[in-house]
Short mmCIF file of C-alpha atoms in Angstrom, two decimals:
data_model
loop_
_atom_site.label_atom_id
_atom_site.label_comp_id
_atom_site.label_asym_id
_atom_site.label_seq_id
_atom_site.Cartn_x
_atom_site.Cartn_y
_atom_site.Cartn_z
CA VAL A 12 75.64 -31.07 -140.68
CA ASN A 13 74.86 -31.68 -137.23
CA ASP A 14 72.85 -28.36 -137.24
CA GLU A 15 70.15 -30.66 -140.81
CA ASN A 16 70.28 -33.35 -138.65
CA MET A 17 68.74 -31.90 -135.42
CA VAL A 18 66.46 -30.09 -137.71
CA GLU A 19 65.45 -33.33 -139.72
CA ARG A 20 64.89 -35.25 -136.44
CA SER A 21 63.48 -32.16 -134.71
CA SER A 22 60.80 -32.75 -138.51
CA LYS A 23 60.43 -36.14 -137.68
CA PHE A 24 59.45 -35.84 -134.12
CA LEU A 25 56.96 -32.61 -134.42
CA LEU A 26 55.62 -34.69 -137.33
CA ILE A 27 55.64 -37.83 -135.15
CA VAL A 28 53.52 -36.51 -131.84
CA VAL A 29 51.02 -34.41 -134.81
CA GLY A 30 49.92 -37.45 -136.50
CA SER A 31 49.47 -39.31 -132.50
CA VAL A 32 47.67 -36.22 -131.39
CA CYS A 33 45.42 -36.63 -134.36
CA PHE A 34 44.55 -40.11 -134.12
CA MET A 35 44.06 -40.35 -131.11
CA LEU A 36 41.58 -36.95 -131.42
CA ILE A 37 38.94 -39.27 -134.61
CA LEU A 38 39.32 -42.84 -131.62
CA TYR A 39 37.78 -40.50 -129.03
CA GLN A 40 35.56 -39.43 -131.27
CA TYR A 41 34.13 -43.29 -131.82
CA VAL A 42 35.24 -44.89 -128.82
CA ALA A 43 33.91 -42.01 -126.41
CA PRO A 44 30.92 -40.24 -128.38
CA GLY A 45 29.32 -39.18 -125.56
CA VAL A 46 32.33 -36.64 -124.31
CA ILE A 47 32.87 -35.40 -127.53
CA ASN A 48 30.58 -34.64 -131.03
CA PHE A 49 32.64 -33.47 -134.01
CA GLY A 50 29.26 -34.54 -135.70
CA SER A 51 29.09 -38.16 -134.63
CA PRO A 52 26.34 -40.54 -137.25
CA HIS A 53 24.10 -40.93 -134.24
CA GLY A 54 24.37 -36.93 -132.79
CA TYR A 55 25.49 -38.05 -129.34
CA PHE A 56 24.95 -35.18 -127.14
CA THR A 57 28.17 -33.59 -125.49
CA GLU A 58 28.45 -34.58 -121.54
CA GLU A 59 27.82 -30.93 -120.55
CA ASP A 60 24.60 -30.44 -123.10
CA GLU A 61 22.94 -33.73 -121.69
CA GLY A 62 23.48 -32.60 -117.64
CA ASP A 63 21.67 -28.68 -119.02
CA ILE A 64 18.81 -30.66 -121.08
CA PHE A 65 18.04 -33.95 -118.77
CA PRO A 66 17.17 -34.45 -115.42
CA THR A 67 19.27 -36.50 -112.95
CA PRO A 68 17.40 -39.39 -111.91
CA ASP A 69 15.51 -39.73 -108.46
CA PRO A 70 18.39 -41.00 -106.39
CA HIS A 71 15.15 -41.57 -103.64
CA TYR A 72 13.60 -43.03 -106.33
CA VAL A 73 11.39 -45.98 -105.28
CA LYS A 74 10.67 -48.93 -107.68
CA LYS A 75 7.01 -49.96 -107.78
CA TYR A 76 7.07 -52.78 -110.08
CA TYR A 77 9.49 -55.73 -110.29
CA PHE A 78 11.12 -55.00 -114.35
CA PRO A 79 14.18 -57.77 -115.42
CA VAL A 80 16.85 -56.14 -118.07
CA ARG A 81 14.82 -56.77 -121.06
CA ASP A 82 12.21 -54.79 -120.29
CA LEU A 83 13.78 -52.00 -119.47
CA GLU A 84 17.23 -52.80 -122.23
CA ARG A 85 15.97 -50.59 -124.98
CA THR A 86 18.69 -50.26 -127.55
CA ILE A 87 17.56 -50.47 -131.12
CA ASP A 88 20.00 -50.76 -134.19
CA PHE A 89 17.47 -49.21 -136.19
CA GLN A 90 17.74 -49.70 -140.15
CA ILE A 91 16.70 -46.52 -141.67
CA LYS A 92 18.27 -47.09 -145.14
CA GLY A 93 16.62 -51.28 -144.37
CA GLU A 94 13.30 -52.41 -143.74
CA ASP A 95 12.62 -50.70 -139.89
CA VAL A 96 9.48 -48.81 -139.98
CA ILE A 97 8.46 -47.04 -136.73
CA VAL A 98 4.57 -46.94 -135.63
CA PHE A 99 3.51 -44.54 -134.70
CA LEU A 100 -0.11 -45.24 -132.10
CA HIS A 101 -1.15 -41.50 -131.67
CA ILE A 102 -4.30 -41.40 -128.66
CA GLN A 103 -5.93 -38.51 -128.15
CA LYS A 104 -5.49 -35.69 -125.89
CA THR A 105 -2.11 -37.17 -124.81
CA GLY A 106 1.34 -34.27 -126.70
CA GLY A 107 0.98 -37.16 -129.46
CA THR A 108 0.45 -33.67 -132.39
CA THR A 109 3.66 -32.24 -130.82
CA PHE A 110 5.33 -35.07 -130.25
CA GLY A 111 4.23 -36.68 -134.46
CA ARG A 112 5.33 -33.19 -135.36
CA HIS A 113 8.75 -34.15 -133.50
CA LEU A 114 9.33 -36.56 -135.93
CA VAL A 115 8.46 -35.43 -138.75
CA GLN A 116 10.75 -32.02 -137.94
CA ASN A 117 12.92 -31.98 -135.70
CA VAL A 118 15.11 -35.09 -136.77
CA ARG A 119 18.41 -35.28 -137.65
CA LEU A 120 18.80 -37.22 -140.52
CA GLU A 121 20.83 -37.95 -143.30
CA VAL A 122 17.23 -37.23 -145.57
CA PRO A 123 14.98 -34.89 -143.35
CA CYS A 124 10.85 -35.84 -144.18
CA ASP A 125 10.19 -33.32 -146.96
CA CYS A 126 7.35 -31.00 -145.39
CA ARG A 127 6.16 -28.23 -147.90
CA PRO A 128 3.94 -25.30 -146.28
CA GLY A 129 0.23 -26.19 -146.70
CA GLN A 130 0.13 -29.48 -147.16
CA LYS A 131 -1.11 -31.89 -143.48
CA LYS A 132 1.51 -34.29 -144.74
CA CYS A 133 5.39 -34.72 -144.93
CA THR A 134 7.29 -37.65 -146.65
CA CYS A 135 9.55 -39.41 -145.01
CA TYR A 136 11.68 -41.63 -147.59
CA ARG A 137 14.62 -44.11 -146.55
CA PRO A 138 17.99 -42.83 -147.66
CA ASN A 139 18.82 -44.94 -150.35
CA ARG A 140 15.11 -45.57 -151.96
CA LYS A 141 11.47 -44.12 -152.03
CA GLU A 142 10.03 -45.92 -148.87
CA THR A 143 8.75 -44.16 -145.90
CA TRP A 144 10.46 -45.28 -142.81
CA LEU A 145 7.54 -43.80 -140.15
CA PHE A 146 3.68 -44.45 -140.24
CA SER A 147 2.23 -41.64 -138.71
CA ARG A 148 -0.70 -39.27 -138.76
CA PHE A 149 2.32 -36.54 -140.23
CA SER A 150 4.08 -39.01 -142.92
CA THR A 151 0.78 -41.56 -144.21
CA GLY A 152 -1.36 -39.61 -143.04
CA TRP A 153 -4.31 -41.66 -140.71
CA SER A 154 -3.91 -44.80 -143.33
CA CYS A 155 -5.45 -47.67 -141.17
CA GLY A 156 -8.11 -45.14 -139.97
CA LEU A 157 -8.58 -42.25 -137.50
CA HIS A 158 -6.72 -42.26 -134.52
CA ALA A 159 -6.16 -46.16 -134.94
CA ASP A 160 -5.76 -48.43 -132.08
CA TRP A 161 -3.03 -51.30 -131.50
CA THR A 162 -5.74 -53.98 -132.92
CA GLU A 163 -6.43 -51.68 -135.47
CA LEU A 164 -2.48 -51.02 -136.49
CA THR A 165 -1.83 -54.67 -136.37
CA ASN A 166 -3.84 -55.66 -138.01
CA CYS A 167 -3.32 -53.33 -140.88
CA VAL A 168 -0.27 -51.18 -141.45
CA PRO A 169 1.71 -54.13 -143.54
CA GLY A 170 -1.04 -54.41 -145.89
CA VAL A 171 -1.40 -50.67 -146.02
CA LEU A 172 2.43 -50.04 -146.49
CA ASN A 173 2.78 -53.33 -149.20
CA LYS A 174 -0.29 -52.01 -151.64
CA LYS A 175 1.10 -47.92 -150.81
CA GLU A 176 4.80 -49.28 -152.17
CA ASN A 177 2.99 -51.99 -154.67
CA LYS A 178 5.48 -54.89 -153.34
CA GLN A 179 5.22 -57.92 -151.20
CA LYS A 180 6.75 -57.62 -147.94
CA ASN A 181 7.62 -59.89 -144.94
CA GLN A 182 11.08 -58.83 -143.31
CA ARG A 183 9.44 -55.74 -142.47
CA LYS A 184 10.31 -55.12 -138.91
CA PHE A 185 7.64 -52.75 -136.73
CA TYR A 186 8.68 -51.15 -133.61
CA TYR A 187 5.30 -49.22 -132.52
CA ILE A 188 6.00 -45.66 -130.25
CA THR A 189 3.10 -44.12 -128.27
CA LEU A 190 2.45 -41.72 -125.58
CA LEU A 191 0.32 -42.06 -122.19
CA ARG A 192 -0.75 -39.25 -120.29
CA ASP A 193 -2.05 -39.29 -116.76
CA PRO A 194 -5.67 -39.89 -117.06
CA LEU A 195 -7.36 -37.15 -114.66
CA SER A 196 -5.96 -34.21 -117.56
CA ARG A 197 -6.18 -36.25 -120.45
CA TYR A 198 -10.06 -37.01 -119.98
CA LEU A 199 -10.94 -32.87 -118.76
CA SER A 200 -8.53 -32.03 -122.30
CA GLU A 201 -10.75 -34.18 -123.77
CA TRP A 202 -14.03 -33.28 -122.84
CA ARG A 203 -12.85 -29.70 -123.35
CA HIS A 204 -12.24 -30.71 -126.83
CA VAL A 205 -15.36 -32.58 -127.55
CA GLN A 206 -17.21 -29.12 -126.34
CA ARG A 207 -15.14 -27.51 -128.67
CA GLY A 208 -16.67 -29.59 -131.01
CA ALA A 209 -14.64 -32.39 -131.95
CA THR A 210 -16.29 -36.03 -132.79
CA TRP A 211 -13.73 -38.11 -133.94
CA LYS A 212 -16.64 -39.68 -135.21
CA THR A 213 -14.98 -41.22 -138.82
CA SER A 214 -12.79 -43.41 -136.09
CA LEU A 215 -13.17 -46.87 -137.73
CA HIS A 216 -12.80 -48.78 -134.15
CA MET A 217 -12.58 -51.95 -136.60
CA CYS A 218 -12.01 -55.51 -134.72
CA ASP A 219 -11.78 -59.21 -135.94
CA GLY A 220 -12.29 -57.78 -139.69
CA ARG A 221 -15.45 -55.34 -139.29
CA THR A 222 -16.49 -52.31 -137.26
CA PRO A 223 -18.66 -52.20 -134.69
CA THR A 224 -22.78 -52.39 -134.63
CA PRO A 225 -24.57 -49.31 -133.26
CA GLU A 226 -25.98 -51.49 -130.59
CA GLU A 227 -22.35 -52.32 -129.66
CA LEU A 228 -21.48 -48.41 -129.61
CA PRO A 229 -23.92 -46.13 -129.25
CA SER A 230 -23.31 -42.47 -129.48
CA CYS A 231 -23.48 -40.37 -126.64
CA TYR A 232 -25.15 -37.44 -128.92
CA GLU A 233 -27.89 -36.88 -131.44
CA GLY A 234 -26.76 -34.29 -134.14
CA SER A 235 -23.49 -33.64 -135.75
CA ASP A 236 -21.96 -33.41 -132.62
CA TRP A 237 -21.54 -32.98 -128.68
CA SER A 238 -20.38 -29.47 -128.48
CA GLY A 239 -21.32 -26.96 -125.53
CA CYS A 240 -21.52 -30.59 -123.38
CA THR A 241 -21.03 -29.96 -120.04
CA LEU A 242 -18.87 -32.35 -117.63
CA GLN A 243 -21.52 -33.89 -115.98
CA GLN A 244 -23.19 -34.54 -119.13
CA PHE A 245 -19.83 -36.17 -120.74
CA MET A 246 -19.64 -38.69 -117.19
CA ASP A 247 -23.28 -39.49 -117.22
CA CYS A 248 -22.92 -40.87 -120.75
CA PRO A 249 -21.66 -45.21 -120.15
CA TYR A 250 -20.84 -45.65 -123.77
CA ASN A 251 -18.27 -42.84 -123.89
CA LEU A 252 -15.02 -44.01 -125.69
CA ALA A 253 -13.11 -41.15 -123.38
CA ASN A 254 -13.40 -43.61 -120.79
CA ASN A 255 -10.39 -46.13 -120.10
CA ARG A 256 -9.44 -44.84 -123.22
CA GLN A 257 -5.94 -45.47 -123.01
CA VAL A 258 -6.53 -48.65 -121.85
CA ARG A 259 -8.91 -49.71 -124.55
CA MET A 260 -6.74 -48.57 -127.46
CA LEU A 261 -3.56 -50.29 -126.08
CA ALA A 262 -5.07 -53.56 -125.57
CA ASP A 263 -5.83 -57.04 -128.01
CA LEU A 264 -9.28 -56.30 -128.20
CA SER A 265 -9.65 -59.36 -130.13
CA LEU A 266 -9.24 -61.19 -126.70
CA VAL A 267 -13.34 -59.83 -125.31
CA GLY A 268 -14.85 -60.15 -128.53
CA CYS A 269 -14.31 -56.40 -129.59
CA TYR A 270 -16.69 -53.70 -128.39
CA ASN A 271 -19.73 -56.85 -128.20
CA MET A 272 -19.87 -56.22 -123.97
CA SER A 273 -22.11 -59.97 -123.99
CA THR A 274 -18.82 -61.89 -124.76
CA VAL A 275 -17.34 -61.67 -121.83
CA PRO A 276 -18.55 -61.04 -117.74
CA GLU A 277 -18.04 -57.81 -116.78
CA LYS A 278 -15.28 -57.71 -114.55
CA LYS A 279 -13.99 -59.85 -116.50
CA ARG A 280 -13.40 -58.12 -119.65
CA ALA A 281 -11.72 -55.13 -117.57
CA GLN A 282 -8.99 -57.48 -115.93
CA LEU A 283 -8.14 -58.48 -119.49
CA LEU A 284 -7.68 -55.44 -121.33
CA LEU A 285 -5.93 -53.98 -118.46
CA GLU A 286 -2.93 -56.91 -118.42
CA SER A 287 -3.07 -57.03 -122.09
CA ALA A 288 -2.79 -52.89 -122.42
CA LYS A 289 -0.03 -53.73 -120.28
CA LYS A 290 1.91 -55.81 -121.62
CA ASN A 291 1.40 -54.48 -125.20
CA LEU A 292 3.06 -51.17 -123.80
CA ARG A 293 6.09 -53.21 -121.44
CA ASP A 294 6.83 -54.98 -125.35
CA MET A 295 6.78 -52.26 -127.42
CA ALA A 296 10.48 -50.50 -129.14
CA PHE A 297 9.29 -47.00 -126.96
CA PHE A 298 6.99 -45.29 -125.15
CA GLY A 299 7.19 -42.07 -123.66
CA LEU A 300 4.94 -39.57 -120.87
CA THR A 301 3.30 -36.66 -121.24
CA GLU A 302 4.35 -35.59 -117.49
CA TYR A 303 8.35 -36.38 -118.85
CA GLN A 304 9.48 -34.22 -122.36
CA ARG A 305 12.72 -33.86 -121.35
CA LYS A 306 12.38 -37.48 -119.93
CA THR A 307 11.07 -39.02 -123.40
CA GLN A 308 13.33 -37.14 -125.64
CA PHE A 309 16.02 -38.43 -123.94
CA LEU A 310 14.61 -41.93 -124.14
CA PHE A 311 13.64 -42.06 -127.77
CA GLU A 312 17.01 -40.61 -128.80
CA ARG A 313 18.77 -43.70 -126.87
CA THR A 314 16.38 -46.50 -128.10
CA PHE A 315 16.11 -45.81 -131.97
CA ARG A 316 19.88 -43.65 -131.61
CA LEU A 317 18.70 -41.06 -133.13
CA ARG A 318 18.74 -36.83 -132.02
CA PHE A 319 16.36 -34.81 -132.41
CA ILE A 320 17.52 -30.60 -133.86
CA ARG A 321 15.88 -28.62 -130.67
CA PRO A 322 15.16 -29.71 -126.81
CA PHE A 323 11.51 -30.64 -125.82
CA MET A 324 9.76 -28.15 -124.29
CA GLN A 325 7.59 -29.04 -121.45
CA TYR A 326 4.66 -27.20 -121.42
CA ASN A 327 2.19 -27.42 -118.55
CA SER A 328 -0.14 -25.10 -119.10
CA THR A 329 -2.84 -26.42 -120.93
CA ARG A 330 -6.33 -26.70 -121.69
CA ALA A 331 -6.46 -29.30 -118.19
CA ALA A 332 -4.95 -27.16 -116.40
CA GLY A 333 -7.45 -24.73 -116.40
CA VAL A 334 -10.74 -26.76 -115.14
CA ASP A 335 -11.55 -26.23 -111.62
CA LEU A 336 -12.92 -29.70 -109.02
CA ASP A 337 -14.72 -30.32 -106.53
CA ASN A 338 -13.55 -33.30 -104.50
CA ALA A 339 -16.22 -35.73 -105.25
CA THR A 340 -15.80 -35.29 -109.35
CA VAL A 341 -11.88 -36.12 -109.26
CA GLN A 342 -13.39 -39.20 -107.50
CA ARG A 343 -15.62 -39.76 -109.94
CA ILE A 344 -13.70 -39.17 -112.98
CA GLU A 345 -10.84 -40.92 -111.43
CA GLU A 346 -13.49 -44.04 -111.36
CA LEU A 347 -14.66 -44.04 -114.75
CA ASN A 348 -10.75 -44.15 -115.40
CA GLU A 349 -9.78 -47.24 -112.82
CA LEU A 350 -8.22 -48.67 -115.63
CA ASP A 351 -6.39 -46.00 -117.45
CA MET A 352 -5.60 -44.97 -113.18
CA GLU A 353 -3.72 -48.64 -112.96
CA LEU A 354 -1.88 -48.09 -116.04
CA TYR A 355 -0.99 -44.69 -115.42
CA ASP A 356 0.87 -45.96 -112.56
CA TYR A 357 2.71 -49.78 -113.70
CA ALA A 358 3.82 -47.36 -116.54
CA LYS A 359 5.11 -43.88 -114.80
CA ASP A 360 6.98 -46.82 -112.79
CA LEU A 361 8.46 -48.26 -115.91
CA PHE A 362 9.00 -45.20 -118.23
CA GLN A 363 10.99 -43.68 -114.52
CA GLN A 364 13.06 -47.20 -114.22
CA ARG A 365 13.89 -47.33 -117.59
CA TYR A 366 15.44 -43.77 -117.29
CA GLN A 367 17.55 -44.49 -114.26
CA TYR A 368 18.74 -47.93 -116.28
CA THR A 369 19.36 -45.59 -119.56
CA ARG A 370 21.40 -43.51 -117.93
CA HIS A 371 22.81 -45.30 -115.90
CA LEU A 372 24.30 -47.31 -118.88
CA VAL A 373 25.18 -43.26 -120.47
CA SER A 374 27.31 -42.41 -117.41
CA THR A 375 29.17 -45.74 -116.93
CA ARG A 376 29.58 -46.31 -121.20
CA LEU A 377 33.26 -47.81 -121.87
CA PRO A 378 34.83 -48.61 -124.48
CA THR A 379 33.38 -51.95 -126.08
CA GLU A 380 33.49 -53.90 -128.86
CA ASP A 381 30.43 -52.33 -130.56
CA TYR A 382 32.52 -49.01 -131.58
CA MET A 383 35.51 -50.28 -131.93
CA ASN A 384 34.05 -52.24 -134.49
CA GLN A 385 33.04 -48.99 -135.70
CA ILE A 386 36.41 -47.85 -135.68
CA ILE A 387 37.81 -50.86 -137.85
CA ASN A 388 35.12 -49.35 -140.50
CA ARG A 389 35.62 -46.70 -140.65
CA TRP A 390 39.02 -47.25 -140.88
#
């Protein structure tokens, strides 16, 4: 009898130990998702992976601008089953094509985007209904015009989605995202692209309900394209939209009378555009920098609580990198892109500060009310 009691007590004890271990493992999964990953719905990296994939913030980084926490804090409870929509503002020659493909082919989703061979667009439906959660070139196409800018997208996206989905919806939340690139490299890359025959002449440039007149936006070339143009010719055209493209595409052009240069004096116009571009960039849900692919991936994942399947790769051998320039030419390009240079300096500092801030949050993450609520809901 004593032997039987001993066995029974041992069995009960073993059952309690095993049960406790299982409970602790389940609890640990939710409380510390950055440490163990058993297929958490948000797909966090393990600490070991994170250390290998994402660069350590530079401890000697000197901040240039002051940003309050509200400008650094970017954690969005993205409701893919609700009414939330990511809108990708794709500026030419910033690596947007690669990033756009990541969005439709490389995000770990309950219902992945449906990308068929030979088709330019993918279908990115919500898991619970046939409505899109992503507004971008590779999901909805150029629905607001080729490389639509901030002015065009903010005035066009809601109406286009209402029409596509055949319903009126005012409760949608739009999260704007974009990529920026070093202005010198971006400008040279655009010149090379135009030299090969690109025009983007079908871009609408809609602003205040109309497209610009030929007088407001003259062409830099005669004929069907500008293929074969030299860098000197490219720089010499005063109407070249490559000049300060990033500022113009991020600013609210309504503030300066759109493309009518006589509305606001030149210096005042430049100042208004730069400040507007800074504000709109700062207020976006997310922006990345072409020169920092892994940091861009990290910030996107932490902002939207979505995970990419494959890590971003840093390619520095782009078309722009192969151009030999003398100092005078570099100086001239920087003068032509003075506003973009200022914006990029500002954006780079904000990006680095966001990265440092977010990495610090991740490394010091403790069980919070949010995680405890997750555990209670799951149980």
